[in-house]
Amino acid sequence: MRAYGNRLNATTSDGVDYRQKQNGLSLGADAPVEVSSGQLVLGVLGGYSTSGIDLSRGTTGKVDSYYAGAYATWLSDDGYYVDGVLKLNRFRNKADVAMSDASKAKGDYTNNRVGGWVEFGRHIKLADDYFLEPFAQLSSVVVQGQELRLDNGMKAKNDHTQSVLGKVGTSLGRSVALKDGGVLQPYVRVAIAQEFSRHNEVKANDVKFDNSLFGSRGELGAGVSVSLSERLKLHADFDYMKGRHIEQPWGANVGLRLAF
């Protein structure tokens, strides 16, 4: 189980500013699968999140997301690993649009998203119980295009929105043995990411806008995981991200894992 939240501040290629605050809850269940080499875990997940969006000049929006997916993790005997996730979202979108004459118009629509990511890395043990985890990740998302009709007759249409994000980074941490037999692992993480997708177009009353977030960004994070027993493990992490068109002032995850 994982609870999460974050805040995003973004400026699109056409200079449109918006702020988004998201929080959500995710549940998952997995099981080991016997393989000839290493360890393989397969699982399913599902969850819900809600996002509040504030644009310039009083326009606001809300997005409720319901999602389900599957994931897999393979661990080799010498520390290499591969993680993969595939997820399908169903969005319920509501918009409250401020018009140039100070009036308000409302509308809503639903659409879908499919996305996933794959990560390759290695857990490297260092002296004095320190460890290093370099990794490379590639993620991709496609959001269904949809038309929004407001109650004043105005309409806006999104083309299919795409994102292709590459990331490389590393974590540095230490394993600390606890008196009761548990293990505490504090760590820090640094990464560089590149958004490759361009020209995500929105059309409002036949006027075109580009909401692309193409560009690079840097990420910093810190966290801790603790194994309280063979069955119970807790974790928490906090992240900051900054790029040319986007900033995440804060992001947080808190979760637990229970083995049966």
CSV table of C-alpha atoms in Angstrom, one decimal:
chain,number,residue,atom,x,y,z
A,1,MET,CA,0.0,0.0,0.0
A,2,ARG,CA,1.3,3.5,-0.9
A,3,ALA,CA,-0.1,7.0,-0.2
A,4,TYR,CA,1.4,9.8,-2.3
A,5,GLY,CA,1.2,13.5,-3.1
A,6,ASN,CA,3.0,16.2,-5.1
A,7,ARG,CA,2.8,19.7,-6.3
A,8,LEU,CA,3.7,20.7,-9.9
A,9,ASN,CA,4.3,24.2,-11.4
A,10,ALA,CA,4.5,24.3,-15.2
A,11,THR,CA,4.8,26.6,-18.1
A,12,THR,CA,4.0,25.2,-21.5
A,13,SER,CA,5.8,26.0,-24.8
A,14,ASP,CA,3.1,28.6,-25.5
A,15,GLY,CA,3.6,30.3,-22.2
A,16,VAL,CA,0.5,29.0,-20.4
A,17,ASP,CA,1.2,28.7,-16.6
A,18,TYR,CA,-0.6,26.2,-14.4
A,19,ARG,CA,-0.2,24.6,-11.0
A,20,GLN,CA,-1.3,21.1,-10.0
A,21,LYS,CA,-1.6,19.4,-6.6
A,22,GLN,CA,-2.2,15.7,-6.6
A,23,ASN,CA,-2.7,13.1,-3.9
A,24,GLY,CA,-3.7,9.4,-4.2
A,25,LEU,CA,-3.6,5.9,-2.8
A,26,SER,CA,-2.3,2.7,-4.5
A,27,LEU,CA,-2.7,-0.9,-3.6
A,28,GLY,CA,-0.8,-3.9,-4.9
A,29,ALA,CA,-0.4,-7.6,-4.5
A,30,ASP,CA,2.4,-9.8,-5.9
A,31,ALA,CA,3.9,-13.2,-5.7
A,32,PRO,CA,7.3,-14.8,-6.5
A,33,VAL,CA,7.6,-16.9,-9.6
A,34,GLU,CA,10.2,-19.7,-9.9
A,35,VAL,CA,12.8,-19.0,-12.6
A,36,SER,CA,16.1,-20.7,-13.5
A,37,SER,CA,18.2,-17.7,-12.6
A,38,GLY,CA,17.7,-15.0,-10.0
A,39,GLN,CA,14.3,-14.0,-8.6
A,40,LEU,CA,11.1,-12.9,-10.4
A,41,VAL,CA,8.1,-11.2,-8.8
A,42,LEU,CA,4.8,-10.6,-10.7
A,43,GLY,CA,2.0,-8.4,-9.3
A,44,VAL,CA,-1.1,-6.3,-10.0
A,45,LEU,CA,-2.0,-2.9,-8.7
A,46,GLY,CA,-4.9,-0.5,-8.6
A,47,GLY,CA,-5.6,2.9,-7.1
A,48,TYR,CA,-7.2,6.3,-7.2
A,49,SER,CA,-5.9,9.9,-7.3
A,50,THR,CA,-7.4,13.4,-7.4
A,51,SER,CA,-5.7,16.5,-8.8
A,52,GLY,CA,-6.6,20.1,-8.5
A,53,ILE,CA,-5.4,22.4,-11.3
A,54,ASP,CA,-5.1,26.2,-11.2
A,55,LEU,CA,-4.5,28.1,-14.4
A,56,SER,CA,-3.9,31.9,-14.8
A,57,ARG,CA,-6.8,34.3,-14.7
A,58,GLY,CA,-9.1,32.3,-12.4
A,59,THR,CA,-9.5,29.1,-14.5
A,60,THR,CA,-9.5,25.9,-12.4
A,61,GLY,CA,-10.0,22.2,-13.0
A,62,LYS,CA,-10.3,18.9,-11.2
A,63,VAL,CA,-9.2,15.4,-12.4
A,64,ASP,CA,-10.2,12.2,-10.7
A,65,SER,CA,-8.2,9.2,-11.9
A,66,TYR,CA,-9.0,5.5,-11.4
A,67,TYR,CA,-6.3,3.1,-12.5
A,68,ALA,CA,-5.2,-0.6,-12.7
A,69,GLY,CA,-2.1,-2.3,-13.9
A,70,ALA,CA,0.5,-5.0,-13.6
A,71,TYR,CA,4.2,-5.0,-12.7
A,72,ALA,CA,7.2,-7.3,-12.7
A,73,THR,CA,10.6,-7.2,-11.0
A,74,TRP,CA,13.6,-9.5,-11.8
A,75,LEU,CA,16.6,-9.6,-9.4
A,76,SER,CA,19.8,-11.3,-10.4
A,77,ASP,CA,22.1,-13.0,-7.9
A,78,ASP,CA,24.9,-10.4,-8.5
A,79,GLY,CA,22.7,-7.3,-7.8
A,80,TYR,CA,21.3,-6.4,-11.3
A,81,TYR,CA,17.6,-5.8,-11.5
A,82,VAL,CA,14.8,-5.0,-14.1
A,83,ASP,CA,11.5,-3.3,-13.1
A,84,GLY,CA,8.6,-2.9,-15.4
A,85,VAL,CA,5.1,-1.4,-14.9
A,86,LEU,CA,2.1,-1.2,-17.3
A,87,LYS,CA,-0.9,0.9,-16.2
A,88,LEU,CA,-4.3,2.0,-17.6
A,89,ASN,CA,-6.1,5.2,-16.3
A,90,ARG,CA,-9.6,6.4,-16.6
A,91,PHE,CA,-9.9,10.2,-16.0
A,92,ARG,CA,-13.0,12.2,-15.1
A,93,ASN,CA,-12.2,15.9,-15.9
A,94,LYS,CA,-14.1,19.0,-14.8
A,95,ALA,CA,-13.2,22.5,-15.9
A,96,ASP,CA,-14.3,25.9,-14.6
A,97,VAL,CA,-13.1,28.4,-17.2
A,98,ALA,CA,-12.8,32.2,-16.6
A,99,MET,CA,-13.8,34.1,-19.7
A,100,SER,CA,-12.4,37.5,-20.9
A,101,ASP,CA,-15.6,39.2,-19.8
A,102,ALA,CA,-15.2,37.9,-16.2
A,103,SER,CA,-18.0,35.3,-16.7
A,104,LYS,CA,-17.5,31.6,-15.9
A,105,ALA,CA,-18.2,28.5,-18.1
A,106,LYS,CA,-18.2,24.9,-17.0
A,107,GLY,CA,-17.7,21.6,-18.7
A,108,ASP,CA,-16.6,18.0,-18.1
A,109,TYR,CA,-15.4,15.0,-20.1
A,110,THR,CA,-13.8,11.6,-19.6
A,111,ASN,CA,-10.8,10.0,-21.3
A,112,ASN,CA,-8.2,7.3,-20.9
A,113,ARG,CA,-4.5,6.9,-20.6
A,114,VAL,CA,-2.1,4.0,-21.1
A,115,GLY,CA,1.5,4.2,-19.9
A,116,GLY,CA,4.4,2.3,-18.5
A,117,TRP,CA,8.0,2.3,-17.7
A,118,VAL,CA,11.0,0.0,-17.5
A,119,GLU,CA,14.1,0.5,-15.3
A,120,PHE,CA,17.4,-1.3,-15.3
A,121,GLY,CA,19.9,-0.9,-12.5
A,122,ARG,CA,22.3,-2.6,-10.1
A,123,HIS,CA,22.5,-2.8,-6.3
A,124,ILE,CA,26.3,-2.5,-5.5
A,125,LYS,CA,27.5,-3.2,-2.0
A,126,LEU,CA,30.2,-0.9,-0.7
A,127,ALA,CA,32.4,-0.9,2.5
A,128,ASP,CA,30.8,-0.3,5.9
A,129,ASP,CA,27.4,-1.4,4.8
A,130,TYR,CA,27.0,1.5,2.2
A,131,PHE,CA,25.4,0.7,-1.1
A,132,LEU,CA,25.1,2.4,-4.5
A,133,GLU,CA,22.2,1.9,-7.0
A,134,PRO,CA,22.8,3.4,-10.5
A,135,PHE,CA,19.8,3.1,-12.8
A,136,ALA,CA,18.4,4.0,-16.2
A,137,GLN,CA,14.7,4.4,-16.8
A,138,LEU,CA,12.5,4.9,-19.9
A,139,SER,CA,8.8,5.7,-19.5
A,140,SER,CA,6.0,6.5,-22.0
A,141,VAL,CA,2.4,7.7,-21.7
A,142,VAL,CA,-0.3,8.2,-24.3
A,143,VAL,CA,-3.5,10.1,-23.2
A,144,GLN,CA,-6.6,9.9,-25.4
A,145,GLY,CA,-7.6,13.0,-27.2
A,146,GLN,CA,-11.0,14.4,-26.4
A,147,GLU,CA,-13.3,17.3,-27.0
A,148,LEU,CA,-14.6,19.6,-24.2
A,149,ARG,CA,-17.8,21.5,-24.7
A,150,LEU,CA,-18.5,24.3,-22.2
A,151,ASP,CA,-22.0,25.3,-21.2
A,152,ASN,CA,-21.6,28.7,-23.0
A,153,GLY,CA,-21.0,26.9,-26.4
A,154,MET,CA,-17.2,27.2,-26.5
A,155,LYS,CA,-15.3,24.1,-27.3
A,156,ALA,CA,-11.7,22.9,-26.9
A,157,LYS,CA,-10.1,19.8,-28.4
A,158,ASN,CA,-7.0,17.9,-27.3
A,159,ASP,CA,-5.1,15.7,-29.7
A,160,HIS,CA,-3.6,12.6,-28.3
A,161,THR,CA,-1.0,13.7,-25.7
A,162,GLN,CA,2.2,11.8,-25.6
A,163,SER,CA,5.2,11.7,-23.3
A,164,VAL,CA,8.5,9.9,-23.7
A,165,LEU,CA,10.8,10.4,-20.7
A,166,GLY,CA,14.3,9.1,-20.3
A,167,LYS,CA,16.1,9.2,-16.9
A,168,VAL,CA,19.5,8.2,-15.5
A,169,GLY,CA,20.6,8.5,-11.9
A,170,THR,CA,21.8,6.8,-8.8
A,171,SER,CA,21.0,6.3,-5.1
A,172,LEU,CA,23.5,6.2,-2.3
A,173,GLY,CA,22.5,4.7,1.1
A,174,ARG,CA,23.5,2.6,4.0
A,175,SER,CA,22.1,-0.5,5.7
A,176,VAL,CA,21.9,-0.1,9.5
A,177,ALA,CA,21.2,-3.2,11.6
A,178,LEU,CA,18.7,-2.6,14.4
A,179,LYS,CA,18.8,-4.2,17.8
A,180,ASP,CA,15.5,-6.1,17.3
A,181,GLY,CA,16.8,-7.7,14.1
A,182,GLY,CA,15.4,-5.1,11.6
A,183,VAL,CA,17.3,-3.1,9.0
A,184,LEU,CA,17.1,0.7,8.5
A,185,GLN,CA,18.2,2.0,5.1
A,186,PRO,CA,18.4,5.8,4.7
A,187,TYR,CA,19.4,7.0,1.2
A,188,VAL,CA,19.7,10.0,-1.1
A,189,ARG,CA,19.0,10.0,-4.9
A,190,VAL,CA,20.0,12.2,-7.8
A,191,ALA,CA,18.8,11.9,-11.4
A,192,ILE,CA,18.7,13.7,-14.7
A,193,ALA,CA,15.7,13.3,-17.0
A,194,GLN,CA,14.9,14.3,-20.6
A,195,GLU,CA,11.4,14.7,-22.0
A,196,PHE,CA,11.5,13.9,-25.7
A,197,SER,CA,7.9,14.5,-26.8
A,198,ARG,CA,7.1,17.7,-28.7
A,199,HIS,CA,4.0,19.4,-30.1
A,200,ASN,CA,1.1,18.3,-27.8
A,201,GLU,CA,-1.6,20.4,-29.4
A,202,VAL,CA,-4.7,21.9,-27.9
A,203,LYS,CA,-7.3,23.7,-30.1
A,204,ALA,CA,-9.8,26.1,-28.5
A,205,ASN,CA,-12.4,27.6,-30.9
A,206,ASP,CA,-10.0,26.8,-33.8
A,207,VAL,CA,-7.1,28.6,-32.1
A,208,LYS,CA,-4.1,26.2,-31.6
A,209,PHE,CA,-1.9,26.0,-28.6
A,210,ASP,CA,1.1,23.8,-27.9
A,211,ASN,CA,1.3,22.4,-24.3
A,212,SER,CA,4.6,20.6,-24.8
A,213,LEU,CA,7.0,20.2,-21.8
A,214,PHE,CA,10.0,19.2,-24.0
A,215,GLY,CA,13.3,19.6,-22.2
A,216,SER,CA,15.6,18.4,-19.5
A,217,ARG,CA,15.2,18.4,-15.7
A,218,GLY,CA,17.1,17.5,-12.6
A,219,GLU,CA,15.8,15.5,-9.6
A,220,LEU,CA,16.9,15.2,-6.0
A,221,GLY,CA,15.4,12.9,-3.4
A,222,ALA,CA,15.9,11.4,0.0
A,223,GLY,CA,14.1,8.5,1.8
A,224,VAL,CA,14.3,5.7,4.3
A,225,SER,CA,13.0,2.2,4.4
A,226,VAL,CA,12.9,0.0,7.5
A,227,SER,CA,12.3,-3.7,7.8
A,228,LEU,CA,10.5,-4.2,11.1
A,229,SER,CA,10.3,-8.0,10.6
A,230,GLU,CA,10.5,-10.6,7.9
A,231,ARG,CA,6.9,-9.7,7.0
A,232,LEU,CA,6.6,-5.9,7.5
A,233,LYS,CA,8.5,-3.2,5.7
A,234,LEU,CA,7.9,0.6,5.8
A,235,HIS,CA,9.2,3.3,3.5
A,236,ALA,CA,9.0,7.0,2.9
A,237,ASP,CA,10.6,9.3,0.4
A,238,PHE,CA,10.6,13.0,-0.6
A,239,ASP,CA,11.6,14.5,-4.0
A,240,TYR,CA,12.3,17.8,-5.6
A,241,MET,CA,12.4,18.3,-9.4
A,242,LYS,CA,13.3,21.3,-11.6
A,243,GLY,CA,13.4,21.8,-15.3
A,244,ARG,CA,13.0,24.4,-18.0
A,245,HIS,CA,9.2,24.2,-18.2
A,246,ILE,CA,8.3,22.4,-15.0
A,247,GLU,CA,9.1,22.3,-11.3
A,248,GLN,CA,8.0,20.0,-8.5
A,249,PRO,CA,8.6,21.8,-5.3
A,250,TRP,CA,7.7,18.7,-3.3
A,251,GLY,CA,6.7,15.1,-3.8
A,252,ALA,CA,6.1,12.5,-1.0
A,253,ASN,CA,5.5,8.8,-0.8
A,254,VAL,CA,4.7,6.8,2.3
A,255,GLY,CA,4.0,3.1,2.1
A,256,LEU,CA,4.1,-0.3,3.7
A,257,ARG,CA,4.7,-3.9,2.4
A,258,LEU,CA,3.2,-6.9,4.2
A,259,ALA,CA,4.3,-10.4,3.3
A,260,PHE,CA,2.1,-13.5,3.9
